CSV table of C-alpha atoms in Angstrom, one decimal:
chain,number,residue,atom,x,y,z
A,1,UNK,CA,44.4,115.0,-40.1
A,2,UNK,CA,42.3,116.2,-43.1
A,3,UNK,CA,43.9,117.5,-46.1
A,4,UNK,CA,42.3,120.1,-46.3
A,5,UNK,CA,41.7,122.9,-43.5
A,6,UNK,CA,39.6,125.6,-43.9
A,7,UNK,CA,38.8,128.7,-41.1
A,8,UNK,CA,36.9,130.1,-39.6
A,9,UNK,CA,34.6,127.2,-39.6
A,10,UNK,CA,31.5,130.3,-38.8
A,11,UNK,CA,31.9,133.8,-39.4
A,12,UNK,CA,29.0,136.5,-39.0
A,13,UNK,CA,29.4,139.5,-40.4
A,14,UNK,CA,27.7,143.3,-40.8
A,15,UNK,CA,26.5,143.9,-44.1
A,16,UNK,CA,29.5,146.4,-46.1
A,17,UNK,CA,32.3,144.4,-44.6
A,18,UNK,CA,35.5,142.7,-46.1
A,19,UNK,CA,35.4,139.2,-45.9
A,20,UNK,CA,38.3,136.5,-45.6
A,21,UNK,CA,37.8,133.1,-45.5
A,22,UNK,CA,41.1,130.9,-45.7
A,23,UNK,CA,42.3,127.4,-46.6
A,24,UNK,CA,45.2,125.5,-46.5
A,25,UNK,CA,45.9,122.1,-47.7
A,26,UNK,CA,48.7,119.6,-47.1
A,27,UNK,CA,48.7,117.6,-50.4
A,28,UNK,CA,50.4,118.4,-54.1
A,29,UNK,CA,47.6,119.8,-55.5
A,30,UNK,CA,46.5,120.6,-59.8
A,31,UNK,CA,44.1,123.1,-59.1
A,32,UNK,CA,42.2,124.2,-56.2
A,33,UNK,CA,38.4,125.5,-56.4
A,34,UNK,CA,36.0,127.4,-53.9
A,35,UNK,CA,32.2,126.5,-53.8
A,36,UNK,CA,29.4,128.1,-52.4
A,37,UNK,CA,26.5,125.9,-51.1
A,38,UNK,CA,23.3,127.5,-50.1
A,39,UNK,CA,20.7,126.7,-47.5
A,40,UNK,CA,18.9,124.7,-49.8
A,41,UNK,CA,21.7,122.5,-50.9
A,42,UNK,CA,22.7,123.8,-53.9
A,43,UNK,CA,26.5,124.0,-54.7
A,44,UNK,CA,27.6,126.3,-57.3
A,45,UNK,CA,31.8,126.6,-58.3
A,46,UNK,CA,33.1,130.5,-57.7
A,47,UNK,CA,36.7,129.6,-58.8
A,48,UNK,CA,39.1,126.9,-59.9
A,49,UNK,CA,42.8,128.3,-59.3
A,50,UNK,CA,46.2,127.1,-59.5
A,51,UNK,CA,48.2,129.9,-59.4
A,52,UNK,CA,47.8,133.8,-58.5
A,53,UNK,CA,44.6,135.8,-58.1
A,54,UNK,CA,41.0,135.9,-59.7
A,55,UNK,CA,38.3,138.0,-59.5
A,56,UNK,CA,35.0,137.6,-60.1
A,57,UNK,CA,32.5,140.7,-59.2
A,58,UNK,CA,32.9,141.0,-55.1
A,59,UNK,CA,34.6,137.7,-55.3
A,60,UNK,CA,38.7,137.2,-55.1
A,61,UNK,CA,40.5,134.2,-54.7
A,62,UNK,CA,44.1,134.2,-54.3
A,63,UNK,CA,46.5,131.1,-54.3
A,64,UNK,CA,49.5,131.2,-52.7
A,65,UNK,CA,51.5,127.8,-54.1
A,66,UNK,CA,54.2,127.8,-52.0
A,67,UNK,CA,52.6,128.1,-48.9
A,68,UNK,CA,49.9,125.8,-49.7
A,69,UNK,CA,47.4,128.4,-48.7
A,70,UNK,CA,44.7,130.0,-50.7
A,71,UNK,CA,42.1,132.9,-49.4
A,72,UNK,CA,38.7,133.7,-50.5
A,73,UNK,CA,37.8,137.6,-50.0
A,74,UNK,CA,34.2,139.3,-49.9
A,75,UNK,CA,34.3,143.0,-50.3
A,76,UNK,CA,31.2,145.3,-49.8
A,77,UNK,CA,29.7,141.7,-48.3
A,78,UNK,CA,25.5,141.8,-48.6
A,79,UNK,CA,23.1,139.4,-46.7
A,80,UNK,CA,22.9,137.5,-50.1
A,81,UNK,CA,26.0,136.0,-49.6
A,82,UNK,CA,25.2,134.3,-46.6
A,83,UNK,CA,25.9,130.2,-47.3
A,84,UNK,CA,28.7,128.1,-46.8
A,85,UNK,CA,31.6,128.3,-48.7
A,86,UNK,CA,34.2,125.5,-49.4
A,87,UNK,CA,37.9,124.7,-50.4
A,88,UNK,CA,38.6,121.4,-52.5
A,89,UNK,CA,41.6,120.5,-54.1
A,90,UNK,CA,42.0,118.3,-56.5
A,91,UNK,CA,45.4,116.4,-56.0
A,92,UNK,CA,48.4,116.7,-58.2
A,93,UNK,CA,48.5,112.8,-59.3
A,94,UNK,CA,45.3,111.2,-60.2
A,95,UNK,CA,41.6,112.7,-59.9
A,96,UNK,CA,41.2,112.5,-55.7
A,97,UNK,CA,39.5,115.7,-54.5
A,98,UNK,CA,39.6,116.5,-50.9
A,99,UNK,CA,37.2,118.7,-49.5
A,100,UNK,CA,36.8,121.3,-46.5
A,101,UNK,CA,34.4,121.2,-43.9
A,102,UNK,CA,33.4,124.4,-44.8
A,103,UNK,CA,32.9,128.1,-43.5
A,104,UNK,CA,29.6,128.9,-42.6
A,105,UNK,CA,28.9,132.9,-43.2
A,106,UNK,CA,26.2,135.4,-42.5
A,107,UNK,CA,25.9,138.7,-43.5
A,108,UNK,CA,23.6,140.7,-41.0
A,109,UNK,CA,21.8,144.0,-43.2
B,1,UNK,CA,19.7,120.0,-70.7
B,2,UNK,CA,20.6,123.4,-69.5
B,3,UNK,CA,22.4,122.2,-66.2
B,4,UNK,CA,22.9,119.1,-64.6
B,5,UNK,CA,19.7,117.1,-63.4
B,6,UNK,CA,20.0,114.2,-60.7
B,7,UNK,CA,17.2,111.5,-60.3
B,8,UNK,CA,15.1,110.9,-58.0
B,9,UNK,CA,15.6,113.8,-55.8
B,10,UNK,CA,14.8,111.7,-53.3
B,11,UNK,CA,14.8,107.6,-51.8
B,12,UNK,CA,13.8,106.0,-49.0
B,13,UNK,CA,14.7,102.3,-48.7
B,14,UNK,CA,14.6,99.9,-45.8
B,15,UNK,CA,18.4,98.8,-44.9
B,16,UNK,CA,19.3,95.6,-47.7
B,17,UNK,CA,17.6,97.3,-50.4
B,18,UNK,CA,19.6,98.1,-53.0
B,19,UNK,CA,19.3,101.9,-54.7
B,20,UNK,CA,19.9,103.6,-58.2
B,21,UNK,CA,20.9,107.0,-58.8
B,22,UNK,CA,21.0,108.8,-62.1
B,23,UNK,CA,22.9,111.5,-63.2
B,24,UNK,CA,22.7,113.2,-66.4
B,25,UNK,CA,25.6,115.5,-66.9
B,26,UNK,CA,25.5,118.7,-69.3
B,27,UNK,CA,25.7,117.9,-72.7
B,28,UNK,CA,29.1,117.7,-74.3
B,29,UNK,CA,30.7,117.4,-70.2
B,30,UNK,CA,33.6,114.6,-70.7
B,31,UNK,CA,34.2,114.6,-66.9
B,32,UNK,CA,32.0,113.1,-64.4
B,33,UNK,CA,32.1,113.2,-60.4
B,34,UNK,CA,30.0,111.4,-57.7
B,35,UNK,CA,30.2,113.4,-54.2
B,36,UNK,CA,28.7,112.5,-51.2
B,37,UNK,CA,27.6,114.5,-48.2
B,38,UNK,CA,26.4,113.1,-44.8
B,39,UNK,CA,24.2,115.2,-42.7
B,40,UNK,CA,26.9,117.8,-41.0
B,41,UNK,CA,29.6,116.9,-43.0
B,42,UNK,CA,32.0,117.8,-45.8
B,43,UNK,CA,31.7,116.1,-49.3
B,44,UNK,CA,34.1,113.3,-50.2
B,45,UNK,CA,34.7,112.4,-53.4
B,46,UNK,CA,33.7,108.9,-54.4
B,47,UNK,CA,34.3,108.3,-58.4
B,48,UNK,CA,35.5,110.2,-61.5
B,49,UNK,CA,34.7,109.2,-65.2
B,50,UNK,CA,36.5,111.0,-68.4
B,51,UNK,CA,35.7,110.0,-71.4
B,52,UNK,CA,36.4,106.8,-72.3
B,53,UNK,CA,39.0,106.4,-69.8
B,54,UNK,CA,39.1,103.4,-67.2
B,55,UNK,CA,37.0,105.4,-63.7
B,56,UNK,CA,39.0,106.4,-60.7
B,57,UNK,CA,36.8,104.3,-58.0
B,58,UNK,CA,39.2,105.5,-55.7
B,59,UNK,CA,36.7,106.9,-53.1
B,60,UNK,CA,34.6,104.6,-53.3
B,61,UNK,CA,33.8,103.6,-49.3
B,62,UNK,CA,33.0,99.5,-50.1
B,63,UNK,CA,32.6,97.3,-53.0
B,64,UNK,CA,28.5,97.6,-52.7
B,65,UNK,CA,29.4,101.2,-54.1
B,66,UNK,CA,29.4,100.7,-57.6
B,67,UNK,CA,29.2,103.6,-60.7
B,68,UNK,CA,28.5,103.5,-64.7
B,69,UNK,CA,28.8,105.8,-67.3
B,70,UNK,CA,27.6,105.4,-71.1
B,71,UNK,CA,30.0,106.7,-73.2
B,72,UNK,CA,29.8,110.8,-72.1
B,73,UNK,CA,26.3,110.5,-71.2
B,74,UNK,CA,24.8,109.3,-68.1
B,75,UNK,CA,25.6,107.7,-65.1
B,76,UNK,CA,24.1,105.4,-62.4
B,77,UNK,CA,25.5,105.2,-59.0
B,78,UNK,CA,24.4,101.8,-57.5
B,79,UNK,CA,24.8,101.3,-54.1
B,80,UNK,CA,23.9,97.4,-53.2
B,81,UNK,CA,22.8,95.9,-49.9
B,82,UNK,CA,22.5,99.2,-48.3
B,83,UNK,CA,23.3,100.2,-44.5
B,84,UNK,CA,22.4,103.5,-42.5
B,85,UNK,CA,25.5,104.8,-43.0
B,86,UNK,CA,24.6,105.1,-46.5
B,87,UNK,CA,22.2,108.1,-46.0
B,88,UNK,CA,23.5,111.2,-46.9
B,89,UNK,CA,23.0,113.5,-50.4
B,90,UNK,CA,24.7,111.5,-53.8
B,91,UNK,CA,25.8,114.5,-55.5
B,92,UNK,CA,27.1,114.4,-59.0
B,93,UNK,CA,29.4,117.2,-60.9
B,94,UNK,CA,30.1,117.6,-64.5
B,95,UNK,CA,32.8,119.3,-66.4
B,96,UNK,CA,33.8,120.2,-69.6
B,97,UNK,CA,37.3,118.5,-68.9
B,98,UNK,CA,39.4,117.1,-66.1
B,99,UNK,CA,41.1,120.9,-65.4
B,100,UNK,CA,37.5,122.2,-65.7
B,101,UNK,CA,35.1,124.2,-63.5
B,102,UNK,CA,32.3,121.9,-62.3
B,103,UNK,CA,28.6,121.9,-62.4
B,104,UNK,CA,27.1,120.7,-59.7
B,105,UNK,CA,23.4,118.8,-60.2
B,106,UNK,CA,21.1,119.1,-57.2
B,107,UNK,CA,21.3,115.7,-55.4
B,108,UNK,CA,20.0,112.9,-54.8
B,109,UNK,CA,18.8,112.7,-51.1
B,110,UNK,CA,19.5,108.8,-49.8
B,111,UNK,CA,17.5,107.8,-46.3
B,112,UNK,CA,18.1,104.5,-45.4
B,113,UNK,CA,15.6,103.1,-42.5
């Protein structure tokens, strides 16, 4: 069982639309982040939570402690943001990050 | 540097060979990560340096995995004797402390014939 699940694992969307993309982990955790990794490789850090709601442009990430659960939204979504986006935690006692597998999104103009 | 750079970008080696990979973190970056990705998969998390604190090794797959860091500069990954299982993209992180947001250098692409 990984400690980290992440879904959908692909998700196509029309250009304009509201995008979730949710995780939920099974560990203690210190903080959890969100990555996006592009086509090319790159991996770039959106948001490190570990408790409540960020924002970031079109980017919100919520963290719901409790529940171990944490979404990732997309409003007004554009082709630009087409990559795959992942959910690590980094656990509550020592420095062990576990990863998801990742959610695989394209935005269609 | 302005970001976090990652040498060579990419290594072939015939299985046995043993391989170095650098990382040189942003300047100033206490913490350290090694990641790696196999083709398809998710990243796993193989070491962690802060400071001048002993590593976490803790994900580190076999003891041919081994990592270094100079003081908060950089770091070698050395992966000894090495198998096909191997390949896969060494990525290193760097942050400004262990609760910080990470920088992620472009990889180091591993193919192991």
């Amino acid at each position: 069982k990984n400690e980290v699940e992440q879904s959908p694992q692909n998700l196509t969307a029309q250009e304009g639309e509201f995008i979730t993309i949710n995780c939920s982990y099974s560990v203690g955790i210190s903080a959890l982040h969100w990555l996006q990794q592009h086509p090319g490789g790159g991996i770039v850090s959106l948001f490190m939570l570990s408790s409540g709601k960020k924002k970031h442009g079109r980017l919100i990430a919520t963290i719901n402690i409790q529940e171990k659960h944490s979404s990732l939204h997309i409003t007004a979504s554009h082709p630009r943001d087409s990559a795959v986006y992942i959910c690590a935690v980094r656990r509550g006692t020592g420095n062990q990050f576990y990863f998801g597998t990742g959610t695989s999104l394209t935005v269609i103009p | 540097g302005a970001g976090v750079s990652q040498s060579p970008s990419n290594k072939v080696t015939e299985k046995g060979k043993d391989v170095e990979l650098r990382c040189d973190p942003i300047s100033g970056h206490t913490a350290l990560y090694w990641y790696r990705q196999r083709l398809g998969q998710g990243l796993e998390f193989l070491i962690y340096f802060q400071g001048n604190s002993a590593p976490d090794k803790s994900g580190l797959p076999s003891d041919r995995f081994s990592a270094e860091r100079t003081g908060e500069s950089v770091s070698t990954l050395t992966i000894q004797r090495t198998q096909q299982e191997d390949s896969a993209v060494y990525l290193c992180a760097s942050s400004s402390g262990p609760m910080g947001e990470q920088f992620f250098g472009p990889g180091t692409r591993l193919t192991v014939l």
